mmCIF file of C-alpha atoms and ligand atoms in Angstrom:
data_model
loop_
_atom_site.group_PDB
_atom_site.id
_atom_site.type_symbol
_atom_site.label_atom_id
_atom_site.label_comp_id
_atom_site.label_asym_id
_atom_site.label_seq_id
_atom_site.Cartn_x
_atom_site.Cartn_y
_atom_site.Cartn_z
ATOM 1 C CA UNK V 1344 90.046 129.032 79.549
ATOM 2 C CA UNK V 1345 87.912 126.288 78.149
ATOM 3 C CA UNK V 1346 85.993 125.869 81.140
ATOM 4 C CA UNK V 1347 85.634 129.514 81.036
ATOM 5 C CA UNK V 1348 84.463 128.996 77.011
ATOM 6 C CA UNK V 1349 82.009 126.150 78.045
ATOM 7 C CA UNK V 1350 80.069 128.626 80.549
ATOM 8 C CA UNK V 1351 80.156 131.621 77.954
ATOM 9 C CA UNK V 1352 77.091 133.126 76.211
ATOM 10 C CA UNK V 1353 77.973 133.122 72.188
ATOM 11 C CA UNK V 1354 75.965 135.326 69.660
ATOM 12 C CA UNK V 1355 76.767 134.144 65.616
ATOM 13 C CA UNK V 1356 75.519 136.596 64.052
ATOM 14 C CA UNK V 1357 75.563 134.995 60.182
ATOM 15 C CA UNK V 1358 76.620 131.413 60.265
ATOM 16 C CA UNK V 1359 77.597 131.374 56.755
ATOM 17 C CA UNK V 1360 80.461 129.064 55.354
ATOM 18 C CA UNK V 1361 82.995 131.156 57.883
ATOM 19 C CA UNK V 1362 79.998 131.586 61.031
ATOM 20 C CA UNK V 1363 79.169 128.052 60.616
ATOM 21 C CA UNK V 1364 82.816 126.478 60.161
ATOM 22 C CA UNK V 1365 83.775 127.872 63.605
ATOM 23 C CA UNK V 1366 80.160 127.503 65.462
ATOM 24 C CA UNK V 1367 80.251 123.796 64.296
ATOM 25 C CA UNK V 1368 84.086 123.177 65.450
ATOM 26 C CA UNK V 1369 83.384 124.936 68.846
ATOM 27 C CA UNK V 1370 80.616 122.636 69.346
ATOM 28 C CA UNK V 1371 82.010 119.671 68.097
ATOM 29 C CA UNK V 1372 84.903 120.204 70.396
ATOM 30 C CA UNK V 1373 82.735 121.007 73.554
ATOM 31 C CA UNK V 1374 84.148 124.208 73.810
ATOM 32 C CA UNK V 1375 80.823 125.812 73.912
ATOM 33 C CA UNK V 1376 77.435 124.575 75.349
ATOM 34 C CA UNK V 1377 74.868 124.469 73.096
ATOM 35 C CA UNK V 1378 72.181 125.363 75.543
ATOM 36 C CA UNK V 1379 74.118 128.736 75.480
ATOM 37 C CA UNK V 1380 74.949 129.318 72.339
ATOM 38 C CA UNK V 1381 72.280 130.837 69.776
ATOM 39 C CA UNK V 1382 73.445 132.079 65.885
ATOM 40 C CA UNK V 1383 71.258 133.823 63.093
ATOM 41 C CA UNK V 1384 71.011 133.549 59.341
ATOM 42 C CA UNK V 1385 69.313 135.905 56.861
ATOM 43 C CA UNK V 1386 66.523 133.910 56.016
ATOM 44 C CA UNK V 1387 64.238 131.599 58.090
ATOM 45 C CA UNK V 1388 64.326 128.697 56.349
ATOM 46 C CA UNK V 1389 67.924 128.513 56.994
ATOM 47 C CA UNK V 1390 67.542 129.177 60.358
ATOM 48 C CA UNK V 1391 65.459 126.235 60.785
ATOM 49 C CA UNK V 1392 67.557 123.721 59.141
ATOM 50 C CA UNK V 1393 70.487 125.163 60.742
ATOM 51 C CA UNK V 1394 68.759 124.703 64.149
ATOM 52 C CA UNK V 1395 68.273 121.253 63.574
ATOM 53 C CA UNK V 1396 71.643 119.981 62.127
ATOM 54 C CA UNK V 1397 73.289 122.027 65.347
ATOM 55 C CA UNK V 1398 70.878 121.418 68.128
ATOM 56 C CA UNK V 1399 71.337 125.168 68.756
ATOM 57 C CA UNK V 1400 68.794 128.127 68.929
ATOM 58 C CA UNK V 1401 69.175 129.885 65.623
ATOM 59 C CA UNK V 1402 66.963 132.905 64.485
ATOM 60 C CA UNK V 1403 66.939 136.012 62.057
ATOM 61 C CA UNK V 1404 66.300 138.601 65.204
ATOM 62 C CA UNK V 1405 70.482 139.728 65.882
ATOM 63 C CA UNK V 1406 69.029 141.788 68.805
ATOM 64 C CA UNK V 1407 66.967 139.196 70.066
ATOM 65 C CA UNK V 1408 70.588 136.794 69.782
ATOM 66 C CA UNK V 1409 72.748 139.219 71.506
ATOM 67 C CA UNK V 1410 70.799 139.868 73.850
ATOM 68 C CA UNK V 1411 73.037 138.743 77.351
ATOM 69 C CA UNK V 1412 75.328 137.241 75.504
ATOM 70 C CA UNK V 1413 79.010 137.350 76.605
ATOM 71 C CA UNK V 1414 80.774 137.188 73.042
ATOM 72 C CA UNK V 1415 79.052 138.176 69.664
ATOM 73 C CA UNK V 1416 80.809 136.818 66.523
ATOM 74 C CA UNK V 1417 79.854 138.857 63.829
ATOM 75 C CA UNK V 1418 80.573 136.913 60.136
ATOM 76 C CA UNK V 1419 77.990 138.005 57.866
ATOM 77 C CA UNK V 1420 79.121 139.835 54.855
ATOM 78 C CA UNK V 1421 81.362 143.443 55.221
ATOM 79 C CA UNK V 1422 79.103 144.914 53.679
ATOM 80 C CA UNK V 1423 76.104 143.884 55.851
ATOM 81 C CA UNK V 1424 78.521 144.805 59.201
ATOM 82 C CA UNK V 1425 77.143 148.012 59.459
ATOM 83 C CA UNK V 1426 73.255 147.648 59.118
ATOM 84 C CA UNK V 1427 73.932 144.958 61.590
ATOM 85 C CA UNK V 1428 75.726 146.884 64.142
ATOM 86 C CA UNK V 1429 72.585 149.188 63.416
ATOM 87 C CA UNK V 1430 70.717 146.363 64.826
ATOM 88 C CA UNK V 1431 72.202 145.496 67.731
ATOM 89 C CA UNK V 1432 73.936 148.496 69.478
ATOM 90 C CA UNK V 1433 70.536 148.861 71.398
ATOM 91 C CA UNK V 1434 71.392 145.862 73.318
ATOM 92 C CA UNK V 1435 74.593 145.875 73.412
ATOM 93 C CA UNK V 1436 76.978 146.491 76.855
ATOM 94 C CA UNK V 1437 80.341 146.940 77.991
ATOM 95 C CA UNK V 1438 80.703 143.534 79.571
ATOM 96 C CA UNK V 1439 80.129 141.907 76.396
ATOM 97 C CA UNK V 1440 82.886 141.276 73.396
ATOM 98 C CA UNK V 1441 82.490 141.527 70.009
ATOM 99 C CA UNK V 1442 84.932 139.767 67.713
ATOM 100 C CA UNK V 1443 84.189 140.174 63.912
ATOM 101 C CA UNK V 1444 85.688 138.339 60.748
ATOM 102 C CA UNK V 1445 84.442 140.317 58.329
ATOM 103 C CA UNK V 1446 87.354 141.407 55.564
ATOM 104 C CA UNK V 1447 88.372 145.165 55.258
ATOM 105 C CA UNK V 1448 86.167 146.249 58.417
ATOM 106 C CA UNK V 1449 88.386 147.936 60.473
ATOM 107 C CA UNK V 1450 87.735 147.886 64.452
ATOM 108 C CA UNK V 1451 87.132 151.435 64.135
ATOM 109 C CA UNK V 1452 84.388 151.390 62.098
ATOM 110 C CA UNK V 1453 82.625 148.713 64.566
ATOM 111 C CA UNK V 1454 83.800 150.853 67.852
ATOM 112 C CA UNK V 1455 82.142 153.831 66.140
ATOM 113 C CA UNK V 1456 78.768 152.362 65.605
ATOM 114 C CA UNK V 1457 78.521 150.943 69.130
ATOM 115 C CA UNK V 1458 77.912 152.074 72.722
ATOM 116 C CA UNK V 1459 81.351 153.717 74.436
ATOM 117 C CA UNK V 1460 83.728 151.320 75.695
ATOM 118 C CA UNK V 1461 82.704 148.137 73.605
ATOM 119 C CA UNK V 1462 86.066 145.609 73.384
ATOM 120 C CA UNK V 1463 85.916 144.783 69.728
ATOM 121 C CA UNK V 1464 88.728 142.386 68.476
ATOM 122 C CA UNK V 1465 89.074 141.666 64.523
ATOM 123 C CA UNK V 1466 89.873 138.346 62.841
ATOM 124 C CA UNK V 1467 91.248 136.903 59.472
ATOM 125 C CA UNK V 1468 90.696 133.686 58.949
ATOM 126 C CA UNK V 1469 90.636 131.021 55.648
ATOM 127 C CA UNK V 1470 88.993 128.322 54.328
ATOM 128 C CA UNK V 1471 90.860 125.387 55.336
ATOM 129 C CA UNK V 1472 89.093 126.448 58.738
ATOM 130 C CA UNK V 1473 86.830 124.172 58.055
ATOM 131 C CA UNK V 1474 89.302 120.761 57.923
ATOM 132 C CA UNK V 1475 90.514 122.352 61.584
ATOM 133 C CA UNK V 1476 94.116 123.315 59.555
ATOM 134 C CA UNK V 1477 93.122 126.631 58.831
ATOM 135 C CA UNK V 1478 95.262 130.125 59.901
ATOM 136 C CA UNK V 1479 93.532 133.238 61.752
ATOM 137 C CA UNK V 1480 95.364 136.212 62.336
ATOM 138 C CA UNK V 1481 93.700 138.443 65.123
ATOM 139 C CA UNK V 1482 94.289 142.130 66.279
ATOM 140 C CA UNK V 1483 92.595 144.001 68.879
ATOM 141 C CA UNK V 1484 90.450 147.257 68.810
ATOM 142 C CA UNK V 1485 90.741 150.190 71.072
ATOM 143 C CA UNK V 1486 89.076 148.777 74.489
ATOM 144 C CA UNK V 1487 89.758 145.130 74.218
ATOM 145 C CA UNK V 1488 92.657 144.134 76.032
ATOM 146 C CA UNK V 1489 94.928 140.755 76.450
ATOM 147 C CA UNK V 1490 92.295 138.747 78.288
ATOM 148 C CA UNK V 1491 89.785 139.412 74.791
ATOM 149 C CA UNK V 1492 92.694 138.332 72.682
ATOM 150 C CA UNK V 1493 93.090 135.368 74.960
ATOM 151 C CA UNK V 1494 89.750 134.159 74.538
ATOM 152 C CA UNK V 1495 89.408 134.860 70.562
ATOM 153 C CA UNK V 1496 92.828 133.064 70.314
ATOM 154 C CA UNK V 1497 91.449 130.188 72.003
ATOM 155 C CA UNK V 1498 87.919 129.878 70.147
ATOM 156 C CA UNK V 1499 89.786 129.761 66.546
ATOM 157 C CA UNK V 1500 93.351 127.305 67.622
ATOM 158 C CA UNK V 1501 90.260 125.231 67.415
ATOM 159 C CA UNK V 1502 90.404 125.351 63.725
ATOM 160 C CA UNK V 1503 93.663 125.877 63.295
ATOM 161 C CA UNK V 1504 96.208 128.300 64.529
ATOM 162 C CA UNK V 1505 96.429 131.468 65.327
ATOM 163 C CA UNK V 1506 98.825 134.739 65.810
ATOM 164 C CA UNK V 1507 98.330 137.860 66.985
ATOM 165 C CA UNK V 1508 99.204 140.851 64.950
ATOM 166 C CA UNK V 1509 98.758 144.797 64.442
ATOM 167 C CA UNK V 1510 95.407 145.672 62.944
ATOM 168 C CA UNK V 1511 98.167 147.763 60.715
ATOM 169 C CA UNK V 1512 99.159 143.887 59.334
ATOM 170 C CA UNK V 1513 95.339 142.472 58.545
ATOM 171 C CA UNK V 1514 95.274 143.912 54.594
ATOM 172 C CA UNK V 1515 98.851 141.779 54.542
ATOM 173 C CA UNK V 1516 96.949 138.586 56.256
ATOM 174 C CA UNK V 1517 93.998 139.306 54.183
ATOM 175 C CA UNK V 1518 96.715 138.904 50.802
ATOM 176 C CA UNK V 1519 98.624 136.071 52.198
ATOM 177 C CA UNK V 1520 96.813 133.789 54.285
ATOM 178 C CA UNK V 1521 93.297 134.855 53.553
ATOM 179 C CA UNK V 1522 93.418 134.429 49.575
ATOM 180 C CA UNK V 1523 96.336 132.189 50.191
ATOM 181 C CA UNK V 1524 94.555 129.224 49.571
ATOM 182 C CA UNK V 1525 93.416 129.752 46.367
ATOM 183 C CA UNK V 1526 97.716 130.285 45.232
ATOM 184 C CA UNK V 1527 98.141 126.672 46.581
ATOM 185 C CA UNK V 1528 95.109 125.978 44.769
ATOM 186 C CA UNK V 1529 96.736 126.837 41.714
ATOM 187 C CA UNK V 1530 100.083 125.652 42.065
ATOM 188 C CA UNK V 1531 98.639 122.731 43.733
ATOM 189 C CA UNK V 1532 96.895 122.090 40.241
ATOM 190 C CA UNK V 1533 99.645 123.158 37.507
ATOM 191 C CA UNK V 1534 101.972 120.147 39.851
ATOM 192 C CA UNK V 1535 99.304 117.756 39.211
ATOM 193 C CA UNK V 1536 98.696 118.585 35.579
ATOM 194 C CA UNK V 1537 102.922 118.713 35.043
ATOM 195 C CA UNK V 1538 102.525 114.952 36.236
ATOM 196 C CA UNK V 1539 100.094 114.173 33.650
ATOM 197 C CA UNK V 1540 102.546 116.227 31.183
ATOM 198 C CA UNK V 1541 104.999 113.119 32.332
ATOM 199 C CA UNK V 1542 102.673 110.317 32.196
ATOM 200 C CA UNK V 1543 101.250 109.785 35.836
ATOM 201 C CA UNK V 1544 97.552 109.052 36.179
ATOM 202 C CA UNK V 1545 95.543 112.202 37.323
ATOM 203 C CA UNK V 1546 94.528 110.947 40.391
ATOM 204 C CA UNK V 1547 98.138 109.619 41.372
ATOM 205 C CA UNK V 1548 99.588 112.742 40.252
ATOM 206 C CA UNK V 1549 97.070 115.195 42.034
ATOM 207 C CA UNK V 1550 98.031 112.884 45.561
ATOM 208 C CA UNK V 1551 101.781 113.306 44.691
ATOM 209 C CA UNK V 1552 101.293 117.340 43.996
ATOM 210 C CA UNK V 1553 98.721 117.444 47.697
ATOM 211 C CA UNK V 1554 100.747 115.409 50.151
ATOM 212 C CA UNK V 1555 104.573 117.381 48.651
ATOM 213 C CA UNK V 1556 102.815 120.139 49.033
ATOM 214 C CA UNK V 1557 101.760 119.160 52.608
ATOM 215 C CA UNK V 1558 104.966 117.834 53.684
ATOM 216 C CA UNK V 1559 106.896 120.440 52.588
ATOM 217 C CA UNK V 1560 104.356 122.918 55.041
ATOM 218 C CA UNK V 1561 105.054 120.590 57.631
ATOM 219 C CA UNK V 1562 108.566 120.598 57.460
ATOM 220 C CA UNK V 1563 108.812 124.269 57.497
ATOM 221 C CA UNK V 1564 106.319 124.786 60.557
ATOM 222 C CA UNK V 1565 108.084 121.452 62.459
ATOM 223 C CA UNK V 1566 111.606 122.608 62.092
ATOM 224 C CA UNK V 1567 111.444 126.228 61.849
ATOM 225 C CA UNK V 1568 114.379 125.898 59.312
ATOM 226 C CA UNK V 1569 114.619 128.627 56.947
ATOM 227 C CA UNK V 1570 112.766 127.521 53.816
ATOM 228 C CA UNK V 1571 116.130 128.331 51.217
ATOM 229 C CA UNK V 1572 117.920 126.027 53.284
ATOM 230 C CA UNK V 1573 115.305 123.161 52.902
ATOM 231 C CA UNK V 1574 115.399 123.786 49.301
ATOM 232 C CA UNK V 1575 119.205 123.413 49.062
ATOM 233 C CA UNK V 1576 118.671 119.975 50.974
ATOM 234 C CA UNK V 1577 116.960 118.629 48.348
ATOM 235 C CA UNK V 1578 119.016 119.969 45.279
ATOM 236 C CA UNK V 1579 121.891 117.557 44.436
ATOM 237 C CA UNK V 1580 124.238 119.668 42.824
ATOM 238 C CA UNK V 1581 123.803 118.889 38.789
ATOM 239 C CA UNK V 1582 120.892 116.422 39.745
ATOM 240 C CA UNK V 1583 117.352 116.758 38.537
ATOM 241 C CA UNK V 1584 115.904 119.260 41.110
ATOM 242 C CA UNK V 1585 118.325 122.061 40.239
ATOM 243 C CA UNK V 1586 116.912 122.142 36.630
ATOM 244 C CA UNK V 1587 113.468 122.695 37.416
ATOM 245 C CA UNK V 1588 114.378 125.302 39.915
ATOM 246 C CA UNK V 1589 115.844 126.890 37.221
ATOM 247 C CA UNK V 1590 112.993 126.822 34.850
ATOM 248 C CA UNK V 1591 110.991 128.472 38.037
ATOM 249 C CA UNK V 1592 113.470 131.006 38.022
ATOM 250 C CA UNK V 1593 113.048 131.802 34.219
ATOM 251 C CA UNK V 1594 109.684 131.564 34.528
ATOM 252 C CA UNK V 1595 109.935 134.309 37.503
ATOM 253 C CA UNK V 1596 107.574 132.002 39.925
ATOM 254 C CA UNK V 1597 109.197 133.933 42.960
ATOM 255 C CA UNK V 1598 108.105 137.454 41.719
ATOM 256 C CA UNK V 1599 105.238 136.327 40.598
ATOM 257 C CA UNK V 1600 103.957 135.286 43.776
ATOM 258 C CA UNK V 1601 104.985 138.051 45.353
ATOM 259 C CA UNK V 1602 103.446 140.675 43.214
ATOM 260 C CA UNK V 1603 99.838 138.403 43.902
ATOM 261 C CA UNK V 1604 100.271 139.005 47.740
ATOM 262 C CA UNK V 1605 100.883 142.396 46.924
ATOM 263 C CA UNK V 1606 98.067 143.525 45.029
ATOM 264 C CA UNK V 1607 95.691 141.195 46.940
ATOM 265 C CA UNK V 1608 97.067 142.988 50.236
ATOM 266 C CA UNK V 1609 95.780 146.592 47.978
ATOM 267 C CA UNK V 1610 92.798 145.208 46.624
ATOM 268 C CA UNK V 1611 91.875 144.688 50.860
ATOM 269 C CA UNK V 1612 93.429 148.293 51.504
ATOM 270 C CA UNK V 1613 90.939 149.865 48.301
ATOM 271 C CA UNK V 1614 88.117 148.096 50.123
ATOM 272 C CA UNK V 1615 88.209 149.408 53.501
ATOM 273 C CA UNK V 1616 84.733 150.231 54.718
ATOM 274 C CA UNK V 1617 85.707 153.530 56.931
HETATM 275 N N1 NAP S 762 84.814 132.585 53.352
HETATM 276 C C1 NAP S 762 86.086 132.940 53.633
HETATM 277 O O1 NAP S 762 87.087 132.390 53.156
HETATM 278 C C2 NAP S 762 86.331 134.032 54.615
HETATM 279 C C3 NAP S 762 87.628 134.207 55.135
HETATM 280 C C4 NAP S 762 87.848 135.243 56.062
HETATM 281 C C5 NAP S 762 86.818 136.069 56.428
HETATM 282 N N2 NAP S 762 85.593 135.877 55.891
HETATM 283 C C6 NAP S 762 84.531 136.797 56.272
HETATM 284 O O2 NAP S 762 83.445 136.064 56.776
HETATM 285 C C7 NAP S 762 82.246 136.796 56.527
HETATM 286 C C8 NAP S 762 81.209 135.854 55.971
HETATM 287 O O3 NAP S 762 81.677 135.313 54.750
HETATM 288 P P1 NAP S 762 81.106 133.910 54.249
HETATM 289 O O4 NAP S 762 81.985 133.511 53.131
HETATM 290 O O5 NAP S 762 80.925 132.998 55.418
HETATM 291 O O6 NAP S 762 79.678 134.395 53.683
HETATM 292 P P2 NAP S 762 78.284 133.598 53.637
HETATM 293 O O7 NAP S 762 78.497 132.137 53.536
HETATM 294 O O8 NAP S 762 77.453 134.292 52.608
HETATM 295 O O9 NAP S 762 77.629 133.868 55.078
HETATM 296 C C9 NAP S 762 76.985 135.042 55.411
HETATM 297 C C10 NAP S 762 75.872 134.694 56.375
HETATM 298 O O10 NAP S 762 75.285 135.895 56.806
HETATM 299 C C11 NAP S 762 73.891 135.702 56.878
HETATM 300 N N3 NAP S 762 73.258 137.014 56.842
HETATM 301 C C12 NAP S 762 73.099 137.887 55.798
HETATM 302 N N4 NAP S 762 72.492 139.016 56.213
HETATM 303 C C13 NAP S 762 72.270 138.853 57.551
HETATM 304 C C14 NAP S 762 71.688 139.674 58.541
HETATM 305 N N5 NAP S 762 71.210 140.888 58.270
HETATM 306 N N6 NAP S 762 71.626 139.179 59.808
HETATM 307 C C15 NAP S 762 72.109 137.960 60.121
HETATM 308 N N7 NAP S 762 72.681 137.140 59.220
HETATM 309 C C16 NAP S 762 72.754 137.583 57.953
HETATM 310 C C17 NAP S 762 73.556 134.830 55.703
HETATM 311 O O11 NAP S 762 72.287 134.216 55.930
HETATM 312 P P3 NAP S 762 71.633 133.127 54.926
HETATM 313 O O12 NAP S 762 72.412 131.891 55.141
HETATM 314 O O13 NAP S 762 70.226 133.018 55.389
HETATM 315 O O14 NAP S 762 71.781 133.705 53.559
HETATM 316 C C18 NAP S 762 74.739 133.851 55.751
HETATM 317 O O15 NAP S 762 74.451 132.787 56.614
HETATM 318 C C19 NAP S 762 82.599 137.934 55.570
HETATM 319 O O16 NAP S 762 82.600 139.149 56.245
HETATM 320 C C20 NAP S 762 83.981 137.585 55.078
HETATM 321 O O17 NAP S 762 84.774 138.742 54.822
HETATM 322 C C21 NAP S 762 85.309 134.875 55.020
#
């Protein structure tokens, strides 16, 4: 499969933040040859700085960068998919894949602005991409099949990992582990400021609140234990832990987080471009 990568024709068409963070880590990784990959920007002056720092071809003509290309990556903004697809249907064929990360697009939308028969295969990933620790959900459209899947699967493990779901799941990956970050963010940052509360130095408390909050991740993903019963091995009964569990509880932290998946997943469900 990476052999196949290396000797595969890739199209980014916007190398934004998300464009860029996986053009840069497929390159960086040899997964892709730079003499065959190409990407565009918006504006030119971009393209030429981009060009430089990547030692790849990068443009503002998406027809021109599709043009024989084996997989397009489409990550410019949702609501720039369309005038894009506009763009490059022209040039587009069956042989070719197109895998898109843009939020609340469905693959129907995409499949109905191209030629017949187009595999199109849709992917959510987040920002922590761009450290390589970052999670992608991806689903398939109507006339990509397992090989497609394979192949977008491969291209982002590179930046993280990756699962396969329904295209009925993505709103519920777009409220967990697309905005996800931004929870940790926060909880990340009340930890750090509850240390200061207590005395520690910012910067020691902010490195006890990111590396818990790490471990505990790891421990989860590592052992596959159930994360209650990880919780109950830390909990002495009527030690110290137990109380501030049950100040979370008061303070309904459980709920809470819940109801923010919830209404993020909506908030992706309002926004649907059909
Ligand atoms: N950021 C995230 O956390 C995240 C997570 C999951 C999915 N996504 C998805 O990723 C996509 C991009 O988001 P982003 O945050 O990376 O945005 P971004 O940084 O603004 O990148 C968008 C890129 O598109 C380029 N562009 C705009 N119009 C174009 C056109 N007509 N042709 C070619 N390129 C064009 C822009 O060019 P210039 O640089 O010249 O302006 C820019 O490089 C979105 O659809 C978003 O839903 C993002």
């Amino acid at each position: 499969m990476e052999d196949e990568l290396r000797k595969t024709r890739v199209a980014v068409l916007g190398a934004g933040k998300m464009g860029g963070i996986i053009l840069q880590a497929l390159l960086k990784n040899n997964l892709l040859s730079p003499k065959l990959t190409c990407a565009t920007v918006q504006h030119e002056e971009r393209a030429k700085l981009l060009a430089a720092k990547l030692n790849v071809k990068v443009g503002t003509d998406n027809a021109a960068a599709v043009k024989g290309a084996d997989i397009v990556l489409i990550a410019v903004k949702p609501q720039v998919v369309q005038e894009v697809i506009r763009e490059i249907r022209g040039e587009l064929t069956p042989g070719q894949l197109i895998i898109s990360v843009a939020a609340s697009v469905p693959t129907s939308m995409i499949e109905s602005g191209l030629p017949e028969k187009i595999p199109v295969i849709r992917a959510m990933p987040n920002t922590p991409c761009s450290i390589g620790s970052g999670m992608t959900a991806v689903c398939k459209g109507k006339y990509a099949d397992a090989k497609h899947v394979a192949m977008t699967c491969r291209m982002f493990d590179v930046v993280g990992r990756t699962v396969v779901v329904d295209e009925k799941h993505m709103d519920a990956v777009t409220g967990l582990s697309a905005s996800g970050p931004a929870y940790i963010y926060i909880i990340l940052e009340s930890l750090a400021e509850a240390g200061v509360k207590v005395g520690l130095p910012r910067d020691v408390a902010t490195l006890l609140a990111a590396q818990t909050t790490l471990g505990a991740a790891r421990v989860v993903l590592e052992t596959g234990d159930h994360p209650a019963l990880l919780k109950d091995a830390v909990t002495t009964p009527a030690g110290c832990t137990i109380d501030g569990i049950m100040e979370l509880e008061e303070g309904k932290l459980r709920v809470t987080l819940i109801k923010a998946v919830v209404r993020a997943a909506q908030r992706a469900k309002e926004l649907a471009f059909s």
